[in-house]
Coordinates of C-alpha atoms in Angstrom, one line a residue:
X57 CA 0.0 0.0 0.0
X58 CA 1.1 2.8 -1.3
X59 CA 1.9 6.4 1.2
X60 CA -1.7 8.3 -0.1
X61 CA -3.5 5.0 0.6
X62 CA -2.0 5.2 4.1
X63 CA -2.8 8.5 4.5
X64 CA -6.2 8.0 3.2
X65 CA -7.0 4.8 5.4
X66 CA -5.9 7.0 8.5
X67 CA -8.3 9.4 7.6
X68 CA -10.9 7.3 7.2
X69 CA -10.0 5.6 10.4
X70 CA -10.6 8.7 12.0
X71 CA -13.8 9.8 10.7
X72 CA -15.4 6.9 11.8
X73 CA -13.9 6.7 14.8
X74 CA -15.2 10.1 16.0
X75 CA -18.9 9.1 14.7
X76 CA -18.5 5.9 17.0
X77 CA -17.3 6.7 19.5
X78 CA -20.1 8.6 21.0
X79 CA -23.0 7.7 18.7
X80 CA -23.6 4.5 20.1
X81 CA -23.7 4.9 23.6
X82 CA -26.1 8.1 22.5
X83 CA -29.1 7.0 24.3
X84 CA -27.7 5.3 27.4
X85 CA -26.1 8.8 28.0
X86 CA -28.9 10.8 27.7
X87 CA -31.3 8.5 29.4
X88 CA -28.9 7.6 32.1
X89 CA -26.9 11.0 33.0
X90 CA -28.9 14.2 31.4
X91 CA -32.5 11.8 32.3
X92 CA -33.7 12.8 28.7
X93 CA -37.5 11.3 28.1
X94 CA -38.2 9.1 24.6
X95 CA -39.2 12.0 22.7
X96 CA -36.4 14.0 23.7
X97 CA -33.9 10.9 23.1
X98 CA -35.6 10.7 19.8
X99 CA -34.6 14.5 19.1
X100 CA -31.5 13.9 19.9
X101 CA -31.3 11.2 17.3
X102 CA -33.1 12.9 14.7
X103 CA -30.1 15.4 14.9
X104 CA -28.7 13.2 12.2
X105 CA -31.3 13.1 10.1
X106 CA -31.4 17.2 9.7
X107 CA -27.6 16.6 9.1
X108 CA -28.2 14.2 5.9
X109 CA -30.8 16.7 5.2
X110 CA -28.8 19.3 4.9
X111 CA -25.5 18.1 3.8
X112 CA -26.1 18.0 -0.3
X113 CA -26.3 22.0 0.6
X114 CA -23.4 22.7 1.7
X115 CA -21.2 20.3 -0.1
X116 CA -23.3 21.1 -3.4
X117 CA -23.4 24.4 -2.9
X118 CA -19.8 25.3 -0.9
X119 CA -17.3 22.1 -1.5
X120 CA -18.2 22.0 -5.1
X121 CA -17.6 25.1 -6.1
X122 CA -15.5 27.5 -4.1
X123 CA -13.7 25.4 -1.6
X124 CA -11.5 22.5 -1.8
X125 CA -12.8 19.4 0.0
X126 CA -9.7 18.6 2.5
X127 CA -9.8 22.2 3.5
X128 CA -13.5 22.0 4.5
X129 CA -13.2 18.6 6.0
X130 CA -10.4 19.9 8.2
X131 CA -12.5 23.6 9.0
X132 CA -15.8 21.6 10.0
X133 CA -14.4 18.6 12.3
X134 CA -12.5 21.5 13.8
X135 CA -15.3 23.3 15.1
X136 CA -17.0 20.0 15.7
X137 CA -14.0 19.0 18.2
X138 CA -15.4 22.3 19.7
X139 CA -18.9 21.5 19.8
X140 CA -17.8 17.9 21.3
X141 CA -16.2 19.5 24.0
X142 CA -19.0 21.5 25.1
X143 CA -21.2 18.5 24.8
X144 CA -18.6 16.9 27.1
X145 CA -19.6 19.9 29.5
X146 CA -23.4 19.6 28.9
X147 CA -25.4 19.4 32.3
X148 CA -28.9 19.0 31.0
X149 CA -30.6 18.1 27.7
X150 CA -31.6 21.9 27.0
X151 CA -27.8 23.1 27.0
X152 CA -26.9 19.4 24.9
X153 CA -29.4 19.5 22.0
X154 CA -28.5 22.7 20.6
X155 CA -25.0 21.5 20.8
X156 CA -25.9 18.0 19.3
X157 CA -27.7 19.6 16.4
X158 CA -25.1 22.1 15.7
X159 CA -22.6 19.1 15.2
X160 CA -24.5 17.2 13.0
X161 CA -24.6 19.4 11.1
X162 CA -20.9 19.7 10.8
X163 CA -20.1 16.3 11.1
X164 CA -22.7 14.8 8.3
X165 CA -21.4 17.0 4.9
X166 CA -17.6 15.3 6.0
X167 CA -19.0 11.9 5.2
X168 CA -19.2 13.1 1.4
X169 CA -15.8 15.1 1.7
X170 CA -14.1 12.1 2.8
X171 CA -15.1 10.5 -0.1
X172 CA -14.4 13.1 -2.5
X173 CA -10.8 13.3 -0.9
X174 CA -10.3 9.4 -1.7
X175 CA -12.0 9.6 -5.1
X176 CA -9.7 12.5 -5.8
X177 CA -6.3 10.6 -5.1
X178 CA -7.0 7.1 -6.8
X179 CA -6.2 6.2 -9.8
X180 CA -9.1 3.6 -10.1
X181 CA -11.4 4.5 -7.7
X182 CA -13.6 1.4 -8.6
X183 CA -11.3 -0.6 -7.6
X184 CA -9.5 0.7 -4.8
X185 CA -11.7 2.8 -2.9
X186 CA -13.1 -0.4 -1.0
X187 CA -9.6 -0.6 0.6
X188 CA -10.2 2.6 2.1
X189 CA -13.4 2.7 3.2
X190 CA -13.5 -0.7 5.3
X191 CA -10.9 1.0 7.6
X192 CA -14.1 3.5 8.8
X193 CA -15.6 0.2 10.0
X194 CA -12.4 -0.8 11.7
X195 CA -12.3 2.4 13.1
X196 CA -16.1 2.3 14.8
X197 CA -14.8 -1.6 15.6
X198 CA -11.8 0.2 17.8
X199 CA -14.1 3.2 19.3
X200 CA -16.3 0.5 20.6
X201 CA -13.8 -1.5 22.0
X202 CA -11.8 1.0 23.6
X203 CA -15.2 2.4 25.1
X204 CA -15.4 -1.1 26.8
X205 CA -12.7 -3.0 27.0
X206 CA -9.5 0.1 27.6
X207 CA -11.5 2.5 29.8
X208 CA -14.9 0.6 30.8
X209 CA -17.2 3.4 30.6
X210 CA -20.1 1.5 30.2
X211 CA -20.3 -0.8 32.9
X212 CA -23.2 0.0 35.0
X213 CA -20.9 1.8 37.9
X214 CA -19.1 3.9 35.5
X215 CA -22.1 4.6 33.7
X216 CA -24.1 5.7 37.3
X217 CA -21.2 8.1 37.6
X218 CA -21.2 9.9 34.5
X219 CA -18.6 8.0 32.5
X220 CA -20.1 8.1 29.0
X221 CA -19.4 12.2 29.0
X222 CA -16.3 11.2 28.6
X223 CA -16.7 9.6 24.9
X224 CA -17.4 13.4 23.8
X225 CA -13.7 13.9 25.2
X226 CA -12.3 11.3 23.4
X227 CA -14.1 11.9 20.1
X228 CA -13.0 15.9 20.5
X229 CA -9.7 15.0 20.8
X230 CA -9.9 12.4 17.4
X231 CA -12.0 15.7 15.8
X232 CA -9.1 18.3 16.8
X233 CA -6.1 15.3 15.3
X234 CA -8.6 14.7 12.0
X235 CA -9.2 18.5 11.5
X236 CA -5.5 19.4 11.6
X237 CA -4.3 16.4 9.8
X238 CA -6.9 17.1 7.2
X239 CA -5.0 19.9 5.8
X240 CA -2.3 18.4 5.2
X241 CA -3.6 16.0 2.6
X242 CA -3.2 16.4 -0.7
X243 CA -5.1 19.0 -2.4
X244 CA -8.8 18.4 -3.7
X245 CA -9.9 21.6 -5.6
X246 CA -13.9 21.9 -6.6
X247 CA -15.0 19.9 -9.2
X248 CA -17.8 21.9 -9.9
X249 CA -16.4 25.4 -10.3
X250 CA -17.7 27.2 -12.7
X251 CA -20.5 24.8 -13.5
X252 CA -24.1 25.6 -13.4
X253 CA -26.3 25.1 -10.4
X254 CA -29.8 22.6 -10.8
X255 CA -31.3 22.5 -7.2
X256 CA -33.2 19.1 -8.8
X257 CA -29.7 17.9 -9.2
X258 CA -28.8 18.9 -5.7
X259 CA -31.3 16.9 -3.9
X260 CA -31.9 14.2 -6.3
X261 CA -34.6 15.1 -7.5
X262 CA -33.8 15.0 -11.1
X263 CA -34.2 11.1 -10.9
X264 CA -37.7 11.4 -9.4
X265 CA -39.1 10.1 -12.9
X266 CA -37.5 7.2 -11.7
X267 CA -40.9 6.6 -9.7
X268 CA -42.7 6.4 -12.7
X269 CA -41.6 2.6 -12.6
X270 CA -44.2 0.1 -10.3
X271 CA -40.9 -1.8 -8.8
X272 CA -38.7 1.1 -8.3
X273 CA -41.4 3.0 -6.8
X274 CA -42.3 0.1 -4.5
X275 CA -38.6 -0.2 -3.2
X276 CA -38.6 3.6 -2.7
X277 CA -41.8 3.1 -0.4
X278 CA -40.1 0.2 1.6
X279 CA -36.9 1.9 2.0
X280 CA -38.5 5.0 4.0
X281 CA -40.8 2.4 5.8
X282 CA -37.8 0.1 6.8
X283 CA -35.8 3.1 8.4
X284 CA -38.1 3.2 11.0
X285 CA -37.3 -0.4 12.6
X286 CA -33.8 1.0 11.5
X287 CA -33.9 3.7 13.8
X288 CA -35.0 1.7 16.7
X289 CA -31.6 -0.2 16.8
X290 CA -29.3 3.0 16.4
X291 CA -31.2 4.4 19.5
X292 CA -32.2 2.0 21.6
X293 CA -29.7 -1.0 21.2
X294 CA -27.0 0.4 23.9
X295 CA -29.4 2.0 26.6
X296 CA -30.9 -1.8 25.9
X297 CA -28.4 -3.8 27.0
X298 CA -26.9 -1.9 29.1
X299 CA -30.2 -1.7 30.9
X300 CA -30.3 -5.2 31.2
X301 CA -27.2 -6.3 33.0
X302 CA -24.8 -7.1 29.5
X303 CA -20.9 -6.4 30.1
X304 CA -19.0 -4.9 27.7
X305 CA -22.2 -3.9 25.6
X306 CA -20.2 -1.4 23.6
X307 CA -17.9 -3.8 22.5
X308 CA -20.0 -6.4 21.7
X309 CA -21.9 -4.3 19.6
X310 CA -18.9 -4.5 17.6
X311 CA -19.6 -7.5 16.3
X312 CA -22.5 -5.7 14.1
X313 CA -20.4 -4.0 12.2
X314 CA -17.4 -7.2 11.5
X315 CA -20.5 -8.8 10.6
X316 CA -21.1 -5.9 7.9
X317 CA -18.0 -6.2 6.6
X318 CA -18.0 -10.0 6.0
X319 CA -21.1 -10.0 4.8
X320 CA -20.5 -7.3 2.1
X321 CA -18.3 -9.5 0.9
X322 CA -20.8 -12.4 0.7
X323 CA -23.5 -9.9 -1.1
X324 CA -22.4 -10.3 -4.8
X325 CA -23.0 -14.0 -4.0
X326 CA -26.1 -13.7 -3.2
X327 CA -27.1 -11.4 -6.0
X328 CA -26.3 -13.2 -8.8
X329 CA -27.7 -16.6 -7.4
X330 CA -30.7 -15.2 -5.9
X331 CA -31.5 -12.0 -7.6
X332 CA -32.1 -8.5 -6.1
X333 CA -35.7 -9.7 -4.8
X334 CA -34.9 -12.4 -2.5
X335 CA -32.0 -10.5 -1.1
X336 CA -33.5 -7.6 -0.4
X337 CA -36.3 -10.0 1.6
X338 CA -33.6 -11.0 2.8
X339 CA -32.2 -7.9 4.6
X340 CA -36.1 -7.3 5.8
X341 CA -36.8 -10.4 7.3
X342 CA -33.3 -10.5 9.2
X343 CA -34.6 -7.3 10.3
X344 CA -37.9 -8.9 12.2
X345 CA -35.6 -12.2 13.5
X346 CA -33.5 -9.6 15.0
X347 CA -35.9 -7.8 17.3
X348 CA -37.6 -10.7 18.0
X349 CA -34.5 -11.8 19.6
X350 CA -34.1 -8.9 21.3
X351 CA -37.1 -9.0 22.5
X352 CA -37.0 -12.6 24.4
X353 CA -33.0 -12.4 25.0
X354 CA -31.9 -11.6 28.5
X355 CA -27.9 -11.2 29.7
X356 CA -28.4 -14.4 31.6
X357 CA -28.7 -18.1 29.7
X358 CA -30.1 -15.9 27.0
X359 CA -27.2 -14.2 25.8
X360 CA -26.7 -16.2 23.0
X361 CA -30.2 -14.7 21.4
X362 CA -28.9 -11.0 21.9
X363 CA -25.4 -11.6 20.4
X364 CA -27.1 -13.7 17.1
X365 CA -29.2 -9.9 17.4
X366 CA -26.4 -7.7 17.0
X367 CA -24.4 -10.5 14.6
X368 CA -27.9 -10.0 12.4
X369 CA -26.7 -6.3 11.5
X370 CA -24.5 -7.8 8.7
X371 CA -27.7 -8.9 6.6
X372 CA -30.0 -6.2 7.9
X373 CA -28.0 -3.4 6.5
X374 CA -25.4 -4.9 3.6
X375 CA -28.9 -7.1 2.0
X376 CA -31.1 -4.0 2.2
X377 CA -29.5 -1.0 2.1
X378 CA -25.9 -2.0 0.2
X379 CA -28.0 -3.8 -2.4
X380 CA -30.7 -1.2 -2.7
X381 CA -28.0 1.1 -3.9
X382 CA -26.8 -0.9 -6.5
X383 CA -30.4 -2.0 -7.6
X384 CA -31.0 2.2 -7.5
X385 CA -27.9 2.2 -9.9
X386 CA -29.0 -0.5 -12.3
X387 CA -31.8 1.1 -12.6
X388 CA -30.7 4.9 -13.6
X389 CA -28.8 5.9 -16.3
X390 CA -25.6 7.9 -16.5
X391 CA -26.9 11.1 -16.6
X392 CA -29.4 10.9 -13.3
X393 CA -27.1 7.9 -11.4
X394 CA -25.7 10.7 -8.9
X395 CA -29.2 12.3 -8.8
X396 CA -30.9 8.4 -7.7
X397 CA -28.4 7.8 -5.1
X398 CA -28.6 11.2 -3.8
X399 CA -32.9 10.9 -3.6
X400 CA -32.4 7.6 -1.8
X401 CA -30.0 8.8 0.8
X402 CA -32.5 11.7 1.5
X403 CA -35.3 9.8 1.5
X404 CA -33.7 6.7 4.1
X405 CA -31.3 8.6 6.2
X406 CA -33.1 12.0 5.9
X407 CA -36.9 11.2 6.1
X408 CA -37.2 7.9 6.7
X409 CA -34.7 7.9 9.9
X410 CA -36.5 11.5 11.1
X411 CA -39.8 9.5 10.9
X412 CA -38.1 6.4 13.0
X413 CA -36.6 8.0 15.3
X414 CA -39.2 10.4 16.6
X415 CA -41.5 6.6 16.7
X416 CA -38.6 5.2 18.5
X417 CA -38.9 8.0 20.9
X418 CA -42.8 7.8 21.3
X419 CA -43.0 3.9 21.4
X420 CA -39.8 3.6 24.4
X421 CA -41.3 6.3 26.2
X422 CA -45.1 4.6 26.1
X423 CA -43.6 1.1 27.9
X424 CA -41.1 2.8 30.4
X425 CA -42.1 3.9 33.7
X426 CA -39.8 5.0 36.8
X427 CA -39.9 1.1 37.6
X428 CA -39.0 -0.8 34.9
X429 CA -38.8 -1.1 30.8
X430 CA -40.9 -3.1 29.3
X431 CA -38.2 -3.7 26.8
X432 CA -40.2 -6.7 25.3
X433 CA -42.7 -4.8 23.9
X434 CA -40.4 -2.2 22.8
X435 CA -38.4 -4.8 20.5
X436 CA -41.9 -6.3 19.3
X437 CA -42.7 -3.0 17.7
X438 CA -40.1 -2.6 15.3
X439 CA -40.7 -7.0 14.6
X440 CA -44.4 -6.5 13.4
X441 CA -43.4 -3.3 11.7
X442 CA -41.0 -4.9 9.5
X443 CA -43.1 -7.8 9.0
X444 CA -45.5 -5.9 7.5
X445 CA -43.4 -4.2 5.3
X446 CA -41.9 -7.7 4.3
X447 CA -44.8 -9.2 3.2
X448 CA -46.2 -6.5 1.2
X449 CA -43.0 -6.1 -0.3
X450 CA -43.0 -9.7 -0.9
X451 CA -46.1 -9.6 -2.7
X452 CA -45.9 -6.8 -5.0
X453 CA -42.1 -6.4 -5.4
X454 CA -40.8 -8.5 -9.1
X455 CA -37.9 -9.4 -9.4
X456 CA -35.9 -7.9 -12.3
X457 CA -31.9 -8.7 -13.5
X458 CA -29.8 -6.0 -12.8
X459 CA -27.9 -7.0 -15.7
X460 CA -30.5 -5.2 -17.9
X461 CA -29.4 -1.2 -17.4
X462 CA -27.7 0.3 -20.2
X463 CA -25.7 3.1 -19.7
X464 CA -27.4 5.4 -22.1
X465 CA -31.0 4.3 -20.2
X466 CA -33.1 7.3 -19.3
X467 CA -35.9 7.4 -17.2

């Protein structure tokens, strides 16, 4: 591996370091040290939502055109090891979600300058980008075990004495290192300066005659729908089972995201054996096993049942959402491909994760009481939900090769 591909694995590394390293213990922190309600835990979530939302603006509108992207990236997680740090600080939820939402808003347009960095420095992108990216997923894997297994801040004493602030510390520090370091990589000037401005283009919504097709309309649909069991994991997974008694929850939550990446390398398998259909049932019903294991595991003799839960994230994201993306590509053409990835990306982790988590919220706050969680019925929620969706899906859905786009297709 070459020095760039070092320095662009390191970057990398860090980005998704900082984004786990506080995300996931999110909603233990808030419900266990500012004693934030559902709705308000659901707020705090939905700060990522807004992000995605309005992240094609500023790197559309500002990385794109005046600004080159390795300066950005460094200028934003620079004041977003600022904002960290005053989370850090943050006594109550009314002085943290101002501060939450403010760094989301930073921190999600770097997810797309990051990329632009990479794309800008290979020589076959295609090809080589993959090496880059799966060092972000080693670099959530670390946050979450250093949370656990290096400093122990989510074990139920450190927890009851305020030991999660301290992953808004940690990540602050990774922010300040990433936001220096960024500008010393190698320049990434605008590739759109000079070039005309289409809003439709900025948002996606160029490839909303996409729609026009049953199938492609269908998966649209199921995609905003699917978000919301989605949303349920992101927020209430840790506060879960740490609630329940499970060491080392951080770190065993890990194993979701090993499982993404061996899975991702299963998924072309499974596409051209099975088609895009049956895998993207696939990814839905692996989302209803997975709750309803969560749902009747415990940290005792049913431990085994949460940690085939958490194993389950491989096939619930990778056959769902990875594939969805390439079935989204297959089915634009050259001219709109940017535009359909950009609509679905608004639609799941802007809408569709705004809607979930604000029903996450409302749901965990309707079976918790000052005695106990009624985590059972929480987890059953988010089963039945995405059992519907799967069998409607299942019915209506067609399946379709993907081998059929042509790259002068229009809509």
């Amino acid at each position: 591996m070459n020095n760039i591909k070092i320095r662009l694995c390191s970057m990398m590394f860090l980005q998704f370091f900082i984004w786990g390293g506080w995300f996931v213990t999110l909603g233990t922190f808030l419900s266990q040290n500012l004693q934030a309600t559902g709705p308000q835990t659901g707020m705090a979530f939905s700060t990522q939502s807004w992000g995605a939302i309005i992240a094609p603006f500023i790197v559309g509108l500002i990385a794109d055109r005046f600004f080159n992207a390795e300066r950005l990236l460094g200028v934003l997680h620079l004041a977003g090891a600022v904002l960290l740090y005053f989370m850090y600080q943050a006594a109550d939820f009314t002085t943290f979600y101002p501060l939450v939402l403010g760094y989301m808003l930073a921190y999600m347009p770097t997810l797309a300058l990051v990329n632009s960095v990479s794309f800008g420095q290979l020589k076959q992108p295609e090809l080589e980008f993959g090496q880059i990216r799966v060092w972000g997923t080693i670099g959530w894997i670390a946050a979450g075990l250093v949370i656990s297994y290096a400093f122990g801040w989510d074990a139920q004493q450190a927890i009851a004495d305020g030991a999660l602030k301290n992953t808004f510390l940690m990540c602050a520090v990774a922010s300040l290192a990433l936001g220096l370091y960024s500008f010393t990589l190698p320049a990434t000037p605008p590739a759109g300066r000079g070039q005309q401005l289409k809003l439709g283009e900025l948002l996606g919504l160029d490839a909303l005659a996409l729609l026009k097709d049953r199938n492609f309309a269908l998966f649209f649909l199921a995609s905003v729908l699917i978000c919301i069991p989605l949303a349920f994991y992101y927020q209430n997974a840790n506060p879960f089972l740490t609630g329940i008694g499970v060491e080392n929850a951080t770190g065993k939550m890990t194993l979701g995201q090993v499982s993404e990446v061996l899975f991702m390398l299963a998924l072309p398998v499974f596409l051209n054996r099975f088609g895009i259909r049956w895998t993207l049932l696939i990814g839905m019903a692996a989302w209803v096993l997975r709750y309803v294991l969560f749902a009747y595991g415990d940290a005792g003799q049913g431990l085994w049942l949460l940690v085939i839960g958490i194993a389950l994230h491989g096939i619930c994201y990778d056959f769902f959402f990875v594939s969805g993306q390439i079935y989204t590509n297959s089915k634009a053409g050259v001219k709109i491909r940017s535009a359909a990835q950009g609509l679905i990306t608004l639609a799941t982790y802007g809408v569709g994760m705004l809607i979930g988590f604000s029903v996450a919220g409302h749901i965990t706050q309707a079976y918790s009481s000052a005695e106990a969680t009624d985590w059972t019925s929480i987890w059953l929620f988010p089963a039945g939900f995405a059992a519907v969706v799967l069998v409607l899906f299942a019915l209506i859905f067609k399946n379709e090769p993907l081998q059929q786009q042509a790259e002068d297709k229009q809509p």
